[in-house]
Short mmCIF file of C-alpha atoms and ligand atoms in Angstrom, two decimals:
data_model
loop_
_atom_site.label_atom_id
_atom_site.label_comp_id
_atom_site.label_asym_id
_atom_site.label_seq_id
_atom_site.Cartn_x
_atom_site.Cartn_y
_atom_site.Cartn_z
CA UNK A 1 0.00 0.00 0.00
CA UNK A 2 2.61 2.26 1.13
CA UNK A 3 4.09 2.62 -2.57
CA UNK A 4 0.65 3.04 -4.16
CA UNK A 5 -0.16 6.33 -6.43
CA UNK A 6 -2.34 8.10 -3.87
CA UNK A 7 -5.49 8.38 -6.21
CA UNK A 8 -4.88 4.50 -6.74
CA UNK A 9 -4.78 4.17 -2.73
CA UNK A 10 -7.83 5.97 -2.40
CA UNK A 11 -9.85 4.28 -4.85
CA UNK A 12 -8.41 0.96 -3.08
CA UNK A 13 -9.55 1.85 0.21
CA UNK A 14 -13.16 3.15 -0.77
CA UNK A 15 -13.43 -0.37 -2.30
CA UNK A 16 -12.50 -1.47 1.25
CA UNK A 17 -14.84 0.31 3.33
CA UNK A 18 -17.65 -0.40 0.97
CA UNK A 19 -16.80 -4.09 1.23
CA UNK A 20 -16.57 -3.94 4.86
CA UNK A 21 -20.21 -2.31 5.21
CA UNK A 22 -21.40 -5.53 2.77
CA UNK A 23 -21.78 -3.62 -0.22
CA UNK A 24 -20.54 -5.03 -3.79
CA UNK A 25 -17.24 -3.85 -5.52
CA UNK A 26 -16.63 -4.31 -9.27
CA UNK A 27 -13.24 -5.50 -9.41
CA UNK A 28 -11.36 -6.25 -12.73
CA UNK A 29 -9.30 -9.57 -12.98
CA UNK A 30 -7.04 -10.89 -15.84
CA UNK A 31 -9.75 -12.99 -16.90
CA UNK A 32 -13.10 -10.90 -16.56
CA UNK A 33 -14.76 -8.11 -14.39
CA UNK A 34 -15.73 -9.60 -11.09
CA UNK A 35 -18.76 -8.88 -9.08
CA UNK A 36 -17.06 -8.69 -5.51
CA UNK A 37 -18.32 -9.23 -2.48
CA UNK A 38 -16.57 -10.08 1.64
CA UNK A 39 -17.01 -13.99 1.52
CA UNK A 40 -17.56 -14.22 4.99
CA UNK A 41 -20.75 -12.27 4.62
CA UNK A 42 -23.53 -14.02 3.69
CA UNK A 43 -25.55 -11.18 3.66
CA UNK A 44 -23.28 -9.48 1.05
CA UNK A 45 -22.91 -12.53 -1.18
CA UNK A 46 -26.68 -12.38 -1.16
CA UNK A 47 -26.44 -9.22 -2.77
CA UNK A 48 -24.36 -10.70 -5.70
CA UNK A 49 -27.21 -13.61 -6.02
CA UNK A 50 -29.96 -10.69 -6.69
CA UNK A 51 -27.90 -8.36 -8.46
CA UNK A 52 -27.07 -11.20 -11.31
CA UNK A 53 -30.51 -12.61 -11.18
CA UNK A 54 -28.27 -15.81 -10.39
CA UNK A 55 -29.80 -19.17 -9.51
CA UNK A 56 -29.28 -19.72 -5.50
CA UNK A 57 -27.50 -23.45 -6.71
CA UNK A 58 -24.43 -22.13 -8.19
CA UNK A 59 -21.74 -21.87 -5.96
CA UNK A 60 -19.01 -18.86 -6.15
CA UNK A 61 -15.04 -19.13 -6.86
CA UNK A 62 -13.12 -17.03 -3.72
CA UNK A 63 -10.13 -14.65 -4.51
CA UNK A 64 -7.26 -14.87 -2.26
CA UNK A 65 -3.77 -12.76 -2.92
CA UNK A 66 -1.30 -15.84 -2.41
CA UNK A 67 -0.91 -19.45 -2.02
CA UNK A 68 -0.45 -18.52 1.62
CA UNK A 69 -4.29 -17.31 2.49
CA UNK A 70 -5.53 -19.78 0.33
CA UNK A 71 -4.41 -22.64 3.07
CA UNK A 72 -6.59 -21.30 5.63
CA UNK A 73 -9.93 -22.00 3.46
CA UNK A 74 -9.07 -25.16 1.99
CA UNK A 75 -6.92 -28.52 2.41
CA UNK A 76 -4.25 -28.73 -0.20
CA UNK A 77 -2.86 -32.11 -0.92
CA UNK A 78 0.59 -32.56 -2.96
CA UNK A 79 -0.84 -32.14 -6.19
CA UNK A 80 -2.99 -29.22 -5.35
CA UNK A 81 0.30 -27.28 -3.96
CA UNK A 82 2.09 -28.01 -6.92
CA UNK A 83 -0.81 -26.66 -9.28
CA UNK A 84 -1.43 -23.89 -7.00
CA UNK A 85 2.65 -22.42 -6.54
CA UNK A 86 3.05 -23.47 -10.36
CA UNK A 87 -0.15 -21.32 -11.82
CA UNK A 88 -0.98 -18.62 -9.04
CA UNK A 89 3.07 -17.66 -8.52
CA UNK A 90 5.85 -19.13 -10.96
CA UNK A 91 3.57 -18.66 -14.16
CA UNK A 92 0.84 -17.15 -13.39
CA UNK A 93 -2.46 -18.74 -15.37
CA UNK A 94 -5.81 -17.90 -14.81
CA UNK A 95 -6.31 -21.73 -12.63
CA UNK A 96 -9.30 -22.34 -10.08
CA UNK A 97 -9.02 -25.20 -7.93
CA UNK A 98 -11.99 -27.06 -6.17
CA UNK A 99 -10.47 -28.37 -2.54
CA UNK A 100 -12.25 -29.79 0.25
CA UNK A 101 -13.30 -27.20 2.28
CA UNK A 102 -11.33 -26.53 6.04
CA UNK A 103 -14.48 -25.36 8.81
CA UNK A 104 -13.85 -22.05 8.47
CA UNK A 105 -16.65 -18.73 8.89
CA UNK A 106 -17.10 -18.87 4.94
CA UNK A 107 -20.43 -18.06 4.02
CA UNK A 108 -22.12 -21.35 2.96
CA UNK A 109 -23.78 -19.18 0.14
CA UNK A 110 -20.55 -18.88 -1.29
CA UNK A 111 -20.18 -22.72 -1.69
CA UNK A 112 -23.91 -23.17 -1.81
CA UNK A 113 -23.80 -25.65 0.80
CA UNK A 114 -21.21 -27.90 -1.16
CA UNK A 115 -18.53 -29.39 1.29
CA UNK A 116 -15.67 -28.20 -1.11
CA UNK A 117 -14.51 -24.80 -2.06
CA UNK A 118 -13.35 -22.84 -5.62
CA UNK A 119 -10.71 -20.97 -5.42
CA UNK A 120 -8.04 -19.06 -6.91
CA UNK A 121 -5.53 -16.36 -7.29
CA UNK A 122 -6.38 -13.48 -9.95
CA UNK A 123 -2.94 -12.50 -11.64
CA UNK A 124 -3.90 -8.56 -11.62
CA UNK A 125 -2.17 -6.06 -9.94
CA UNK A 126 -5.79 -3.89 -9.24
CA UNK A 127 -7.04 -7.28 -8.05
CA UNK A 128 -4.16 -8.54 -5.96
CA UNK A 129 -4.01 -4.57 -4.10
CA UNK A 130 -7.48 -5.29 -3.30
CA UNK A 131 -7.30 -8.29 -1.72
CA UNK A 132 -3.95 -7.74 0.07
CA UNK A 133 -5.70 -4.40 1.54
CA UNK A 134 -8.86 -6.08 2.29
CA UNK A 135 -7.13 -8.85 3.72
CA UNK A 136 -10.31 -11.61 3.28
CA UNK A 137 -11.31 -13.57 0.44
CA UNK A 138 -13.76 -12.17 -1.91
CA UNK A 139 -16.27 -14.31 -3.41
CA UNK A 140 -16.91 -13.26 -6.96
CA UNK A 141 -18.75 -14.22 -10.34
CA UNK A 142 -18.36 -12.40 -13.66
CA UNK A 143 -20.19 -9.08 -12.96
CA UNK A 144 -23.08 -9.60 -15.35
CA UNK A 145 -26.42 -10.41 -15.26
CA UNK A 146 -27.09 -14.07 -15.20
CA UNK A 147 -26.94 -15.51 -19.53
CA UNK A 148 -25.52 -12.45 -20.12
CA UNK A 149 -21.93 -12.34 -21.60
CA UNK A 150 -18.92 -11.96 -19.07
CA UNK A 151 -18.04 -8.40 -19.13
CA UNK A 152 -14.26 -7.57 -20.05
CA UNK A 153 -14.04 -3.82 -19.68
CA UNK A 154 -15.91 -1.64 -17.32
CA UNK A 155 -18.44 -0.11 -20.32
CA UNK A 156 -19.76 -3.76 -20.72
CA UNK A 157 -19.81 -3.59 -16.81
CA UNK A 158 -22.75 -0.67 -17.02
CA UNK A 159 -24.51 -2.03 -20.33
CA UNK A 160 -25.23 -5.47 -18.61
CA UNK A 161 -25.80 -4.33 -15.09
CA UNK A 162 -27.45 -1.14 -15.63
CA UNK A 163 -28.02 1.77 -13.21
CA UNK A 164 -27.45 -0.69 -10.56
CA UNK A 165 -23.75 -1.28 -11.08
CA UNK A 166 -21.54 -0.93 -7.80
CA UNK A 167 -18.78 0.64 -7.46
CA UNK A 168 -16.29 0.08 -9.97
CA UNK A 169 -12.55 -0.28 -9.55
CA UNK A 170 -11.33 0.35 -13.09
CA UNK A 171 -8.60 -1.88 -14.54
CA UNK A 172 -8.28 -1.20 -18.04
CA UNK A 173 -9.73 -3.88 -20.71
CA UNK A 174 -9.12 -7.64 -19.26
CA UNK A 175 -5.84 -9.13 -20.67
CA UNK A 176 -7.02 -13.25 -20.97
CA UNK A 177 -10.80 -12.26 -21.41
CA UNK A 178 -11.76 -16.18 -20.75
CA UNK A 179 -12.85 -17.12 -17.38
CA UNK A 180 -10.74 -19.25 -15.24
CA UNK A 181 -10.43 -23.26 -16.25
CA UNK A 182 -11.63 -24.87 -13.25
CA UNK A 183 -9.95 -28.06 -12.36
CA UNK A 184 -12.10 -30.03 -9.31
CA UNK A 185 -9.04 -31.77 -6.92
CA UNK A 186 -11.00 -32.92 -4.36
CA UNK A 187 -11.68 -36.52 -5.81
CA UNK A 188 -9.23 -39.29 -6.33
CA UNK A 189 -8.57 -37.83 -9.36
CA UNK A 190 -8.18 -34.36 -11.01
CA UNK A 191 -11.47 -33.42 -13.22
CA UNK A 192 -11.80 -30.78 -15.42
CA UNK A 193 -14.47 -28.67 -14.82
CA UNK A 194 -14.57 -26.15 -17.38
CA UNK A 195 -12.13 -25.38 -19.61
CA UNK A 196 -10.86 -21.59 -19.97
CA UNK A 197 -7.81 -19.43 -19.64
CA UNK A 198 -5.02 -22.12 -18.83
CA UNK A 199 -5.16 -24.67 -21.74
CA UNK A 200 -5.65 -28.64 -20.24
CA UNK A 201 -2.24 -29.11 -21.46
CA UNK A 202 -0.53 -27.19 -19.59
CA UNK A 203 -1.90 -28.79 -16.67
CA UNK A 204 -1.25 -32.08 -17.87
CA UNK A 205 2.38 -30.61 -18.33
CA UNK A 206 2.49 -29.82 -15.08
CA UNK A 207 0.61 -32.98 -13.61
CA UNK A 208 2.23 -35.54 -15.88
CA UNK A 209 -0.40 -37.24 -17.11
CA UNK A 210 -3.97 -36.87 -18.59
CA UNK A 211 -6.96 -35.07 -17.06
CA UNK A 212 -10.45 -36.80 -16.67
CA UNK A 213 -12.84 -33.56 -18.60
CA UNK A 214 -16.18 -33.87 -17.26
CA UNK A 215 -17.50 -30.74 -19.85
CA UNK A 216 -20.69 -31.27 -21.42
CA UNK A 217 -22.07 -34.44 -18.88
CA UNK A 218 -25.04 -34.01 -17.26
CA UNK A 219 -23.45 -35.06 -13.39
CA UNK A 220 -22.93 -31.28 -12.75
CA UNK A 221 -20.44 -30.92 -10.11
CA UNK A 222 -19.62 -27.06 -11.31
CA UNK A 223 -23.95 -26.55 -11.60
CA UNK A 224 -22.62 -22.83 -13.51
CA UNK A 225 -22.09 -25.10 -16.16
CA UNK A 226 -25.50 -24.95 -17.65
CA UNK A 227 -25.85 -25.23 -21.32
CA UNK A 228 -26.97 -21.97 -21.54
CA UNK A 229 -24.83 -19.67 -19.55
CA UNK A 230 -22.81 -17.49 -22.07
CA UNK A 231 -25.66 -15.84 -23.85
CA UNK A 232 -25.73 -13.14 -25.94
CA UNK A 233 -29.85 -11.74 -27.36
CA UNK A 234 -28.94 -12.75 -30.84
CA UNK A 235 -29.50 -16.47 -31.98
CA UNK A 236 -26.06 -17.66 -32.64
CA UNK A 237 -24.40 -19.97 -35.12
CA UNK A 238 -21.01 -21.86 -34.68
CA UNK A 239 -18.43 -22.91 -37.34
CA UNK A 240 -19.71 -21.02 -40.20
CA UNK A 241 -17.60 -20.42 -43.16
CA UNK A 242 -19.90 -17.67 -44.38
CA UNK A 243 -22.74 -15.50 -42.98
CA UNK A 244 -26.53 -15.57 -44.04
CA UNK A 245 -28.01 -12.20 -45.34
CA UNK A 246 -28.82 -10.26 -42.26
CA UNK A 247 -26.51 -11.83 -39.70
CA UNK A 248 -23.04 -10.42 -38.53
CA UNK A 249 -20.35 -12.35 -39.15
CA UNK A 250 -17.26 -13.63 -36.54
CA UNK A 251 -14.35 -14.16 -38.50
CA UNK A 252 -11.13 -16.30 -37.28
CA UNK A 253 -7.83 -16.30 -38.99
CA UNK A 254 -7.98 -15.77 -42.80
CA UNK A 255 -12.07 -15.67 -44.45
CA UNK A 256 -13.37 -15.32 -47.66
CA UNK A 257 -16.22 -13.78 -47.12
CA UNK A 258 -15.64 -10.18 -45.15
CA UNK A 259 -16.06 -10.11 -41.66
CA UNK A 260 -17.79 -8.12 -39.32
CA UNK A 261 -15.25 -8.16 -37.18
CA UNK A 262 -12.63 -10.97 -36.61
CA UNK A 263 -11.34 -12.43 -33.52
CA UNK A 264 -7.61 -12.85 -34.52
CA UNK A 265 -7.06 -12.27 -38.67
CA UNK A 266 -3.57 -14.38 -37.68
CA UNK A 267 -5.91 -17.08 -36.44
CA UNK A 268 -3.93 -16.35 -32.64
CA UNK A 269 -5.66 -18.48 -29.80
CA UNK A 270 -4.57 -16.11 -27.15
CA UNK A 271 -5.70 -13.03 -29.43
CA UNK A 272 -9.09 -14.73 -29.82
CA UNK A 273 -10.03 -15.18 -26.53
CA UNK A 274 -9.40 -12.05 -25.53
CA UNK A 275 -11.44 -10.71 -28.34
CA UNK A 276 -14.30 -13.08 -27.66
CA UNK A 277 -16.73 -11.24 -25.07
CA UNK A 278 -15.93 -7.74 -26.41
CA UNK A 279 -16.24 -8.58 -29.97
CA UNK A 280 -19.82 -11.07 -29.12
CA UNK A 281 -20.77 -7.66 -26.96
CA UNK A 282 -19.85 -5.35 -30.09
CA UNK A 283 -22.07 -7.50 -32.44
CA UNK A 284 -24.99 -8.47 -30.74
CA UNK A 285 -27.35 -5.39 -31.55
CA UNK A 286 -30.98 -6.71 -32.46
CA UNK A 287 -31.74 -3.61 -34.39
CA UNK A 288 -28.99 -4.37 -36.61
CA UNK A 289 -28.68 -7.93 -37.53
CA UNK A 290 -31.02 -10.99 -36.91
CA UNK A 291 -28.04 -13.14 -35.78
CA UNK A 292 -24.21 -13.92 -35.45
CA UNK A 293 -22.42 -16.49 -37.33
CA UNK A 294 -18.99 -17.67 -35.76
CA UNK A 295 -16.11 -19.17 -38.03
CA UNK A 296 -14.56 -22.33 -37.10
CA UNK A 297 -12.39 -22.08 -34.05
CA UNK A 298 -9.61 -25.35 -33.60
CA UNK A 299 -10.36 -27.02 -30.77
CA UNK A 300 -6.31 -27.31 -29.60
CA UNK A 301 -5.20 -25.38 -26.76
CA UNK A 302 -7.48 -21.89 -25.91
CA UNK A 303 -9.39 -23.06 -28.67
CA UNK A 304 -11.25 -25.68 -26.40
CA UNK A 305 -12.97 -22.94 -24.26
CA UNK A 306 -13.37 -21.01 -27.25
CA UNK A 307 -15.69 -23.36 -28.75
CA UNK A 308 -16.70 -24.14 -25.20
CA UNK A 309 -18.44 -20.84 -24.85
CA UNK A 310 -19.21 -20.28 -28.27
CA UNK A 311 -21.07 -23.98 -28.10
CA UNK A 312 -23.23 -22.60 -24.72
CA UNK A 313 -24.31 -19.15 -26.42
CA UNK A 314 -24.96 -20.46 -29.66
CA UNK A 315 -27.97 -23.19 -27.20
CA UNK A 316 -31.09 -22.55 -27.37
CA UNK A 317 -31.31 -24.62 -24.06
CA UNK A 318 -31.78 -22.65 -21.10
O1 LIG B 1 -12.25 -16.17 -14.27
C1 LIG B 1 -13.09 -16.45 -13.42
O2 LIG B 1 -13.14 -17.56 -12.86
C2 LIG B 1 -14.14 -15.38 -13.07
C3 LIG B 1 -13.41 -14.19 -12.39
C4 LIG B 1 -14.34 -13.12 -11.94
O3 LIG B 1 -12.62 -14.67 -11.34
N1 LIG B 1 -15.16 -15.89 -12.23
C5 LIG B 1 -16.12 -16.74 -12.66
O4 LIG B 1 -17.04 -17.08 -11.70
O5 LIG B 1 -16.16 -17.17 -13.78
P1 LIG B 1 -18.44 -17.74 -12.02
O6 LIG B 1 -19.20 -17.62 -10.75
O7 LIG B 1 -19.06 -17.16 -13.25
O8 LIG B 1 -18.10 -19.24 -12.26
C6 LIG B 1 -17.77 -20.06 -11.17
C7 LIG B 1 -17.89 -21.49 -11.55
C8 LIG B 1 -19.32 -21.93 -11.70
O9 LIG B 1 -19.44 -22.75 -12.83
C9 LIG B 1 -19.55 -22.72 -10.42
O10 LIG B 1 -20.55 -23.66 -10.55
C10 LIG B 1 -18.18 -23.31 -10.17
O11 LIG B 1 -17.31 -22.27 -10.50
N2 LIG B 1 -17.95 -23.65 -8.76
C11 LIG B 1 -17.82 -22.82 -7.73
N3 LIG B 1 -17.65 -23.49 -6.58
C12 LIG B 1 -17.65 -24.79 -6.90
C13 LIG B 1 -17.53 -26.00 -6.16
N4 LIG B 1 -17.36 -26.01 -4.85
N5 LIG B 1 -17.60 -27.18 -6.83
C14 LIG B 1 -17.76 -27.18 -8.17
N6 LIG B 1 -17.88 -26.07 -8.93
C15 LIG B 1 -17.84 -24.89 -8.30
MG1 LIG B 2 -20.10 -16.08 -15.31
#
């Protein structure tokens, strides 16, 4: 704190004291904007329930600042230390883990009653001043309305939640723009529960072996993962090499046919991703087209969230 810019400092601790009284903070995280509120205070994580329109079932990831505060939420076994020093310090990666939860004064709103805990690390600096100053874990969603599209920079903040948006602590556009692949280690063995920002294989790198992916099964141990979660208004189409009259069209890499806008023209994962919410946000206007066609996204690396997300807005399941 002490080497903070003072209008930086300030901003930090208004975003302190408004936690403190229960209220919500927008807080911006390498992956996406996060809806913020004191995980210890069920009250206040009620707040982020009604403020997203969420359903009451679907638990909440908590932000710690190191590997350190993490330990006093959740019990780490070998693996999960290894995973956790490796992708939350060494090389930082957007990486949630699912650990058996320690009894602690968590709010069981935040887990939704579950008797394990998501957690993780965000790798931003706004983020990690926040927490350090705060000193408690802050439970916090993408800060959007429920099927609405994660919001990475603070305008898509206002457009989704409206007149009601909290305070805002602005950190420039978000740099991965995926949410955080969530990896469940509180089994036998490690599961994937939804893929984003870290690619599976780096995990595997790290873990030595294969990952069980549980994506897509109806057994929902991560119940955010409905099939409809990641929705923009407009009816959406995936791999498409061209767009029908009327509808905008998502371009990827090198197209034929000329693109609304395109996600990376040098068909760059990391590019892509980071373009995805934003560029979904930019195009889905009802007034001006009657839907969005996507072009075909490889499913190596980033790519599998890519489709991942593109597959849940482009369901008509809800
Ligand atoms: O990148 C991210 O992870 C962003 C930023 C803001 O940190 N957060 C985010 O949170 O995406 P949210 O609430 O949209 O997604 C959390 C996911 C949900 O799918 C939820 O079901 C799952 O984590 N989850 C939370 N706690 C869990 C638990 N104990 N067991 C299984 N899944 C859990
Ligand atoms: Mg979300």
């Amino acid at each position: 704190m002490v080497n903070m810019p003072s209008k930086k400092k300030t901003s930090i601790n208004q975003a302190c004291t408004l936690l403190a009284q229960g209220d919500l903070v927008v807080m911006p995280t390498e992956t996406v904007y996060g809806l913020a509120a004191d995980a210890l205070n069920g009250h206040a994580v009620a707040k982020i329930y009604e403020l997203k329109k969420r359903p009451q079932f679907n638990p909440l990831i908590i932000h710690v600042s190191d590997y350190v505060q993490a330990q006093q939420w959740a019990y780490f076994t070998k693996v999960a230390e290894i995973l956790a020093t490796y992708f939350w310090h060494t090389q930082p990666s957007p990486l949630t883990l699912v650990l058996n939860k320690k009894p602690t004064n968590l709010s069981s709103l935040v887990t939704a009653g579950l008797e394990t805990v998501a957690i993780r690390v965000p790798h931003h600096p706004v983020a990690l001043d926040l927490l350090k100053a705060y000193g408690k874990p802050l439970a916090a969603p993408s800060a959007n309305r429920s099927l609405h599209i994660s919001p990475t920079t603070t305008e898509a903040v206002h457009q989704s939640l409206g007149p009601r948006t909290p305070f805002i602590l602005d950190g420039g556009p978000c740099q991965v723009g995926l949410e955080s692949t969530i990896l469940d280690l509180s089994g036998d063995v490690p599961v994937l529960l939804r893929p984003g920002g870290t690619p599976v294989e780096m995990l595997e790198e790290i873990l030595g072996h294969a990952i069980h992916q549980e994506v897509g099964t109806t057994a929902i141990k991560a119940p955010g993962m409905m099939k409809r979660h990641y929705a923009p208004q407009l009816p959406l189409r995936i791999n498409c090499l061209h767009a029908e009259p009327g509808e905008a069209f998502l371009g990827f890499g090198h197209n034929d046919q000329p693109a609304h806008l395109n996600l990376s023209k040098t068909g760059d994962l990391k590019e892509a991703a980071a373009n995805l919410f934003s560029m979904l946000n930019e195009l889905d206007k009802p007034g001006l087209f009657k839907g969005i066609a996507v072009m075909p996204i490889p499913l190596k690396g980033l790519g599998a969230a890519l489709n991942d997300r593109l597959q849940r807005a482009a369901s008509s399941e809800s």
